[in-house]
Each structure stands twice: as structure tokens, then as C-alpha cells.
């Protein structure tokens, strides 16, 4: 197999050798035999660097052997085809000079030629003189008025001088749409150029395209021109470049040439890589990126510290020594804060005279809770008040709102109770519910079904009515403890409810908003009366 391949390769080589017309291909310039002058050099990885960014000096690279460009017998220029891949890297992104050119010249090198706008091709005394016998395709990156340049980014065909025979802004015709697409020569992007001369049609085509996109069907430049008078029989082919004051690197990555035939295509994968854009980019990073990064880091650190301080302040609690024994009943403000989504308005269940009640879900236990915020300005009575709360927290009764615990902050006190999910009919206030039965004349229906039939109807009615009486929204209308005892002992008859403003309208029982949550009257903070008032209000809450 390997043997067969070797035969095939040698056959191809002999066929190529059998072609009498010269041609060559450089897939990169490692160990290339080109003749260099001026600033031109090969880089270690095989790039042909015509100029570098250090000096304003020409750089030339020529194929070492002369090439026969004309038929000896009839003096007509041969067809030729060449293609090359190049890239132009300017020190300053938008400023570069002056460009580079593919050149066919009678000498190997261009002695006497000037740099800058002369592109290392001509000088002020020989520019435009037909005795030069120089053909060039220029990639011109500076607008030079004296040579009638169209802009600072163009491709031109030059014959014996820098005033181009034809030129066009750098670009290519899209094969699909036919649209002209612009290219920027000094973009440090790899691009490919094709130059084809048809000796019979006496026509020169020049195309430019982005790297790897292939030769466009429609050339950028097409010039009818007989090159027979321009060429001498033997000519040298090569490249010329010349940076201006704007220092620029001009690179050739690969080059292919053929007389009377099509220039061979490159093995694109073998072409050398362009140098990474080095020191300038790094200095940009150091000059702009590093300060930006450090400022960002500093800002982040400051923001973090501010956040921590705010968080600490937000979750600060008041904890006194005497509270330590209430450990389990005491909630962390942080937990309540997150449970109620930061006491958000959407979580507000209601607001009473002394505080607002928020819905919440404890993070750990997923327990639904209601949190009442009560503001207290004085610490007077706080110890007793907290003691009451804690003791109520130990009570368990189905008609008693269970108190889970409390939390203290500077200026705020929070009470926590669970929210129980009940059937909607049971959501109503107990007082209203009993009142409803009384209103229809069937107050006994409100009895606890567990009693069964084991009760004295009169006594039950008395207790239920007394309950309603004690729940009167007007505190003055409620019986005193002595009266309650008298009613229960039947020493005194229970007044008719309707006489006390308890009418079918039920208005007297219109419970205050506070009943729905925790009711803590002002006196709550002041001393021992606290317990009854909390118990009262919790009971009248009906849960
Ligand atoms: C630029 O080219 C000159 C001439 O070939 C050479 O002496 C110099 O070292 C090069 N500088 C760089 C940075 O490549
Ligand atoms: C040179 O021109 C002569 C006369 O026109 C022709 O016969 C010959 O084939 C040409 N040679 C080449 C190499 O094209
Ligand atoms: C211009 O170049 C030619 C060679 O092409 C040379 O003989 C001549 O001296 C140069 N003139 C100047 C002014 O450099
Ligand atoms: C062109 O160059 C030749 C040879 O250098 C010289 O004799 C001739 O005078 C030049 N013509 C012009 C118009 O400068
Ligand atoms: C292409 O370049 C030409 C010449 O510089 C300019 O007039 C035109 O607006 C450019 N087109 C686009 C699409 O940039
Ligand atoms: C130049 O391009 C035109 C249009 O694509 C084509 O018809 C012609 O054959 C080309 N000539 C050369 C010398 O490639």
C-alpha cells in the first residue's frame, strides 16, 4: 500500500516536472530559499515578515530564479497565475502605512526604490517611467494624493509607477448575492489575493477575499492590458513592502505561482500562524483592565462590608439576661424576617391598633405562622409581659390561640403564633357563630356535640348567653366578675340580650380588627393586668 502510494507520488512529481513552465508553492516559509533584503525576514514558525514595527525601511522578498515571462519567438507575455495569503498588523489599530505589493521586476530586488508612499517599488525620479518594466499589485493603506489614491484601504494594479491603472476599495463580490463586501486591510486578519493574467485575452484579474473563503467568481479588479511591453523576457517575482511613520508589520503566510497554468492551492492547515498580538494587548490589559479589575474588587469588598453591617443592624435583637431562661420561646429576628419575606406588604394579614400581623413560613419547620409586630418604647413592664407570653405559650386549647414565642428588637416586639388551616365555615369568629344561632332562636345548637344529651338545657343556654354578654364590643356593657358569678349562681337573672343593644343586626358584636390577631391593649405593657387582657383577646379571637 505504502509502496503504491510512493509510486503515485513520484508519478505526480514527474508529471509536474514534465511541465515546461515554471511554478512553485510555499505553504509557509520554513527553510524557504527566497532572497530577502531590507527589513524582510522569516519568523521562526515560517512567516515571511516583510517589515516589522521598528523602522521605516523597505523590505523585499524575491524568488531566487529568474522566470521566463515571454515567448522568445513572438515576444508575447505568457499567462500567469499567482495567489498569496497575507496579514497586516499595525501598531495603532487605525493607523498604518504604507502597504505592500506583489511585484514582477527586471531585477531581484529594487535598488534605489524609496520607502513610505513609494512602497519600496519606485523613487521620485523613476516613478511612472516606462523604462522601469515593473508590474505590481498594491495593497495600499495610505491615501497618497500625488498618486491619485482613491482612499487609504485599496487594491490597485500598478504598471511602472504608483499611479494605479485601476484600483478599488478593498473588498470582494459575494458569490451568492453579488454584493460588494468591504474588507479592512490593516485588520490583522488573514486574507488571500489572486492575480491572473491571460496572455491571449490580454486581461488581468485581481481578487481579494477573507482567509479560507475561496476565490470569488467575480474579480475585484479586471484590467484589459497587454503586459508584453512591460515584461522583459526574464523577470523576477516577489514582494515589496514599506512602512511609513506608522510602524506596521506586513506578513506573507503562503505563496503560489505558475506560468501558463493555475497556481496551486494552499494546504491551508500548513500555513503558519500569525503571532499572538502581544505586548500592546498586554499593556492595554495592564493600563485599563487591571485598574478596572482592582476598582471592581474594591467596590465589591466595600459593598460586602456595607451589606454585612446592614445585615447585622437589620437583624440586631435585644436580649437581656432574664430572657435566657426563655430560650425555646425566643425566636431569632432573622428567622422571622425571612419567614415573612422581610415583613413585606403582600404578607400583611391585617393591622390593629397596636401593630401589624404578617403571614410567614418558618424556614426550618415549614410551619405557617402569624407574626404580630408591636412597638414598645419603654422597657417598663417588659419583663412581666414576656413572662406572660411565655406562660401562655405553654397553654394548649383548641379555642385558644397557641403562642409559639416572641422576639425582641430595639423598639419592636414580635409575637409568633401558628396559622391553622381549618374548613372555611370554622374560620368565622366564635362569637359571631354563637350569635348566629341565638339570632335564629336556637342558641343550643352552638353546644359542643361531645356533650351528647348529658346536659341541662337551661344551664347550657345560660352559659352560652353569658358568653355572648361577656363578648360585648362595648366593654361597659359586659358584666362584672361579681355579676357573672351571680348569674351562674342564679342569684340574679340574666338580662335579656336584646335589651343590651344586642339586636338581630348583630352590630354589637362587630368585632374589632384586632380580634383577628393578637389583641394587646395599651395596658399590656404596664403590668400584671396583662395576662387577663391577652387571654381575653385571644379568647375573643375565637380560635
Ligand atoms: C526588525 O527587523 C530588523 C531588520 O531585519 C531586525 O534587525 C530587528 O531585530 C527586527 N525587530 C524585531 C522586533 O523583530
Ligand atoms: C511561442 O510562439 C510560437 C509562435 O507563435 C509558438 O509556436 C510557440 O508554441 C510559443 N511557445 C510557447 C512556449 O508558448
Ligand atoms: C531611483 O531608482 C533608480 C533605479 O531604479 C536609480 O538608478 C536612481 O538613482 C534612483 N533615484 C533616486 C533619486 O534615488
Ligand atoms: C526614464 O528613465 C530613463 C532611464 O533611466 C531616462 O533616460 C529617461 O529620461 C526617463 N524619462 C523620463 C520622462 O523621466
Ligand atoms: C465600503 O467601502 C466604501 C469605500 O470606502 C464605502 O463607500 C462604503 O460605504 C462601504 N460599505 C460598507 C457597507 O461599509
Ligand atoms: C477575469 O474574470 C472574468 C469574470 O469572472 C472572467 O470571465 C475572465 O476569464 C477572467 N480572466 C482571467 C485572466 O482570469
mmCIF file of C-alpha atoms in Angstrom, residues 92-251:
data_model
loop_
_atom_site.group_PDB
_atom_site.id
_atom_site.type_symbol
_atom_site.label_atom_id
_atom_site.label_comp_id
_atom_site.label_asym_id
_atom_site.label_seq_id
_atom_site.Cartn_x
_atom_site.Cartn_y
_atom_site.Cartn_z
ATOM 1 C CA UNK A 92 -2.046 51.583 16.219
ATOM 2 C CA UNK A 93 -5.315 49.914 15.284
ATOM 3 C CA UNK A 94 -6.499 52.554 12.828
ATOM 4 C CA UNK A 95 -3.198 53.926 11.567
ATOM 5 C CA UNK A 96 -0.851 52.007 9.366
ATOM 6 C CA UNK A 97 1.419 52.526 6.460
ATOM 7 C CA UNK A 98 2.080 52.211 3.746
ATOM 8 C CA UNK A 99 1.196 48.843 2.421
ATOM 9 C CA UNK A 100 2.680 46.021 0.408
ATOM 10 C CA UNK A 101 2.739 44.773 -3.177
ATOM 11 C CA UNK A 102 3.166 41.672 -5.260
ATOM 12 C CA UNK A 103 5.787 42.691 -7.796
ATOM 13 C CA UNK A 104 7.248 41.486 -11.086
ATOM 14 C CA UNK A 105 10.512 43.318 -11.763
ATOM 15 C CA UNK A 106 13.504 43.004 -14.085
ATOM 16 C CA UNK A 107 15.911 42.831 -11.124
ATOM 17 C CA UNK A 108 15.983 40.646 -7.986
ATOM 18 C CA UNK A 109 15.332 43.438 -5.567
ATOM 19 C CA UNK A 110 14.520 47.031 -6.406
ATOM 20 C CA UNK A 111 17.640 49.104 -5.890
ATOM 21 C CA UNK A 112 17.092 52.809 -5.419
ATOM 22 C CA UNK A 113 13.444 52.396 -4.547
ATOM 23 C CA UNK A 114 12.079 54.554 -1.748
ATOM 24 C CA UNK A 115 10.078 53.540 1.317
ATOM 25 C CA UNK A 116 6.816 55.066 2.546
ATOM 26 C CA UNK A 117 4.474 56.084 -0.258
ATOM 27 C CA UNK A 118 6.822 54.548 -2.850
ATOM 28 C CA UNK A 119 6.128 51.135 -1.288
ATOM 29 C CA UNK A 120 9.745 50.164 -1.910
ATOM 30 C CA UNK A 121 8.888 49.931 -5.634
ATOM 31 C CA UNK A 122 9.954 53.247 -7.202
ATOM 32 C CA UNK A 123 11.521 56.579 -6.337
ATOM 33 C CA UNK A 124 10.684 60.183 -7.134
ATOM 34 C CA UNK A 125 12.844 60.207 -10.282
ATOM 35 C CA UNK A 126 11.763 56.930 -11.893
ATOM 36 C CA UNK A 127 8.109 56.807 -10.839
ATOM 37 C CA UNK A 128 5.947 56.349 -13.919
ATOM 38 C CA UNK A 129 8.902 55.840 -16.308
ATOM 39 C CA UNK A 130 8.199 53.047 -18.824
ATOM 40 C CA UNK A 131 11.837 52.014 -18.692
ATOM 41 C CA UNK A 132 11.165 50.600 -15.181
ATOM 42 C CA UNK A 133 9.473 47.411 -16.558
ATOM 43 C CA UNK A 134 7.773 46.879 -13.220
ATOM 44 C CA UNK A 135 4.327 45.361 -12.732
ATOM 45 C CA UNK A 136 2.759 45.405 -9.256
ATOM 46 C CA UNK A 137 -0.484 44.728 -7.447
ATOM 47 C CA UNK A 138 -0.580 47.079 -4.449
ATOM 48 C CA UNK A 139 -2.403 46.700 -1.143
ATOM 49 C CA UNK A 140 -2.277 50.353 -0.194
ATOM 50 C CA UNK A 141 -3.207 51.501 3.312
ATOM 51 C CA UNK A 142 -2.430 55.225 2.995
ATOM 52 C CA UNK A 143 -4.194 57.783 0.843
ATOM 53 C CA UNK A 144 -1.408 59.455 -1.179
ATOM 54 C CA UNK A 145 -2.751 62.403 -3.154
ATOM 55 C CA UNK A 146 0.203 62.702 -5.507
ATOM 56 C CA UNK A 147 -0.525 59.198 -6.868
ATOM 57 C CA UNK A 148 -4.306 59.820 -7.100
ATOM 58 C CA UNK A 149 -5.141 57.186 -4.486
ATOM 59 C CA UNK A 150 -8.874 56.641 -4.020
ATOM 60 C CA UNK A 151 -8.687 56.020 -0.257
ATOM 61 C CA UNK A 152 -6.492 54.540 2.470
ATOM 62 C CA UNK A 153 -7.684 50.957 2.022
ATOM 63 C CA UNK A 154 -7.490 49.934 -1.620
ATOM 64 C CA UNK A 155 -6.187 47.416 -4.110
ATOM 65 C CA UNK A 156 -4.585 48.685 -7.330
ATOM 66 C CA UNK A 157 -2.786 47.466 -10.445
ATOM 67 C CA UNK A 158 0.419 49.453 -10.990
ATOM 68 C CA UNK A 159 2.446 49.454 -14.174
ATOM 69 C CA UNK A 160 5.807 51.273 -13.961
ATOM 70 C CA UNK A 161 4.508 53.740 -11.381
ATOM 71 C CA UNK A 162 2.348 54.305 -8.359
ATOM 72 C CA UNK A 163 -0.496 55.991 -10.176
ATOM 73 C CA UNK A 164 -2.590 52.835 -10.482
ATOM 74 C CA UNK A 165 -4.020 51.792 -13.839
ATOM 75 C CA UNK A 166 -7.096 50.639 -11.933
ATOM 76 C CA UNK A 167 -7.967 50.431 -8.249
ATOM 77 C CA UNK A 168 -10.890 49.620 -5.955
ATOM 78 C CA UNK A 169 -11.613 49.815 -2.230
ATOM 79 C CA UNK A 170 -10.532 46.587 -0.542
ATOM 80 C CA UNK A 171 -13.370 44.084 -0.701
ATOM 81 C CA UNK A 172 -14.908 41.248 -2.674
ATOM 82 C CA UNK A 173 -18.051 40.347 -4.553
ATOM 83 C CA UNK A 174 -20.178 37.844 -2.678
ATOM 84 C CA UNK A 175 -20.706 34.741 -4.862
ATOM 85 C CA UNK A 176 -24.333 34.348 -3.766
ATOM 86 C CA UNK A 177 -25.649 37.876 -3.729
ATOM 87 C CA UNK A 178 -23.152 39.624 -5.986
ATOM 88 C CA UNK A 179 -22.876 42.368 -3.350
ATOM 89 C CA UNK A 180 -19.565 44.087 -2.760
ATOM 90 C CA UNK A 181 -18.348 43.362 0.742
ATOM 91 C CA UNK A 182 -15.746 45.646 2.288
ATOM 92 C CA UNK A 183 -12.548 44.370 3.868
ATOM 93 C CA UNK A 184 -10.109 46.266 6.052
ATOM 94 C CA UNK A 185 -6.519 45.608 5.052
ATOM 95 C CA UNK A 186 -4.981 46.696 8.389
ATOM 96 C CA UNK A 187 -7.266 44.492 10.468
ATOM 97 C CA UNK A 188 -4.568 41.889 11.228
ATOM 98 C CA UNK A 189 -6.951 39.422 9.584
ATOM 99 C CA UNK A 190 -5.604 36.901 7.133
ATOM 100 C CA UNK A 191 -6.742 37.482 3.544
ATOM 101 C CA UNK A 192 -5.979 35.877 0.234
ATOM 102 C CA UNK A 193 -5.159 37.599 -3.069
ATOM 103 C CA UNK A 194 -5.366 36.095 -6.580
ATOM 104 C CA UNK A 195 -3.668 37.708 -9.616
ATOM 105 C CA UNK A 196 -4.371 36.148 -13.026
ATOM 106 C CA UNK A 197 -3.127 37.286 -16.394
ATOM 107 C CA UNK A 198 -4.465 35.822 -19.595
ATOM 108 C CA UNK A 199 -1.810 36.322 -22.290
ATOM 109 C CA UNK A 200 -4.239 35.713 -25.128
ATOM 110 C CA UNK A 201 -7.105 37.857 -23.849
ATOM 111 C CA UNK A 202 -4.531 40.365 -22.516
ATOM 112 C CA UNK A 203 -6.570 40.672 -19.368
ATOM 113 C CA UNK A 204 -5.560 40.968 -15.712
ATOM 114 C CA UNK A 205 -7.919 39.970 -12.873
ATOM 115 C CA UNK A 206 -7.267 40.667 -9.197
ATOM 116 C CA UNK A 207 -9.374 39.233 -6.392
ATOM 117 C CA UNK A 208 -9.245 39.614 -2.622
ATOM 118 C CA UNK A 209 -11.133 37.513 -0.082
ATOM 119 C CA UNK A 210 -11.157 36.666 3.606
ATOM 120 C CA UNK A 211 -8.966 33.694 4.522
ATOM 121 C CA UNK A 212 -10.477 30.264 3.776
ATOM 122 C CA UNK A 213 -13.454 31.702 1.912
ATOM 123 C CA UNK A 214 -12.127 30.780 -1.528
ATOM 124 C CA UNK A 215 -11.649 32.704 -4.733
ATOM 125 C CA UNK A 216 -14.641 34.885 -5.602
ATOM 126 C CA UNK A 217 -16.266 34.249 -9.007
ATOM 127 C CA UNK A 218 -16.250 37.934 -9.861
ATOM 128 C CA UNK A 219 -12.826 39.604 -9.518
ATOM 129 C CA UNK A 220 -12.464 42.885 -7.643
ATOM 130 C CA UNK A 221 -10.336 44.346 -10.451
ATOM 131 C CA UNK A 222 -10.305 43.420 -14.128
ATOM 132 C CA UNK A 223 -7.977 45.319 -16.491
ATOM 133 C CA UNK A 224 -7.510 44.887 -20.213
ATOM 134 C CA UNK A 225 -3.812 45.474 -20.698
ATOM 135 C CA UNK A 226 -1.165 43.751 -22.757
ATOM 136 C CA UNK A 227 1.804 43.161 -20.485
ATOM 137 C CA UNK A 228 4.096 42.135 -23.385
ATOM 138 C CA UNK A 229 5.685 45.599 -23.493
ATOM 139 C CA UNK A 230 6.005 45.764 -19.700
ATOM 140 C CA UNK A 231 7.772 42.444 -19.235
ATOM 141 C CA UNK A 232 11.268 41.688 -20.299
ATOM 142 C CA UNK A 233 11.821 38.072 -21.299
ATOM 143 C CA UNK A 234 13.191 37.159 -17.887
ATOM 144 C CA UNK A 235 11.682 38.701 -14.777
ATOM 145 C CA UNK A 236 11.849 38.216 -11.015
ATOM 146 C CA UNK A 237 8.743 37.777 -8.863
ATOM 147 C CA UNK A 238 8.407 38.730 -5.247
ATOM 148 C CA UNK A 239 7.016 41.124 -2.670
ATOM 149 C CA UNK A 240 7.794 44.619 -1.579
ATOM 150 C CA UNK A 241 6.639 46.491 1.461
ATOM 151 C CA UNK A 242 7.375 49.714 3.164
ATOM 152 C CA UNK A 243 6.036 51.034 6.432
ATOM 153 C CA UNK A 244 5.611 54.759 6.848
ATOM 154 C CA UNK A 245 5.959 56.627 10.101
ATOM 155 C CA UNK A 246 3.091 54.450 11.354
ATOM 156 C CA UNK A 247 5.050 51.319 12.097
ATOM 157 C CA UNK A 248 3.426 48.206 10.764
ATOM 158 C CA UNK A 249 4.190 44.534 10.294
ATOM 159 C CA UNK A 250 3.398 43.072 6.880
ATOM 160 C CA UNK A 251 3.251 39.260 6.733
#
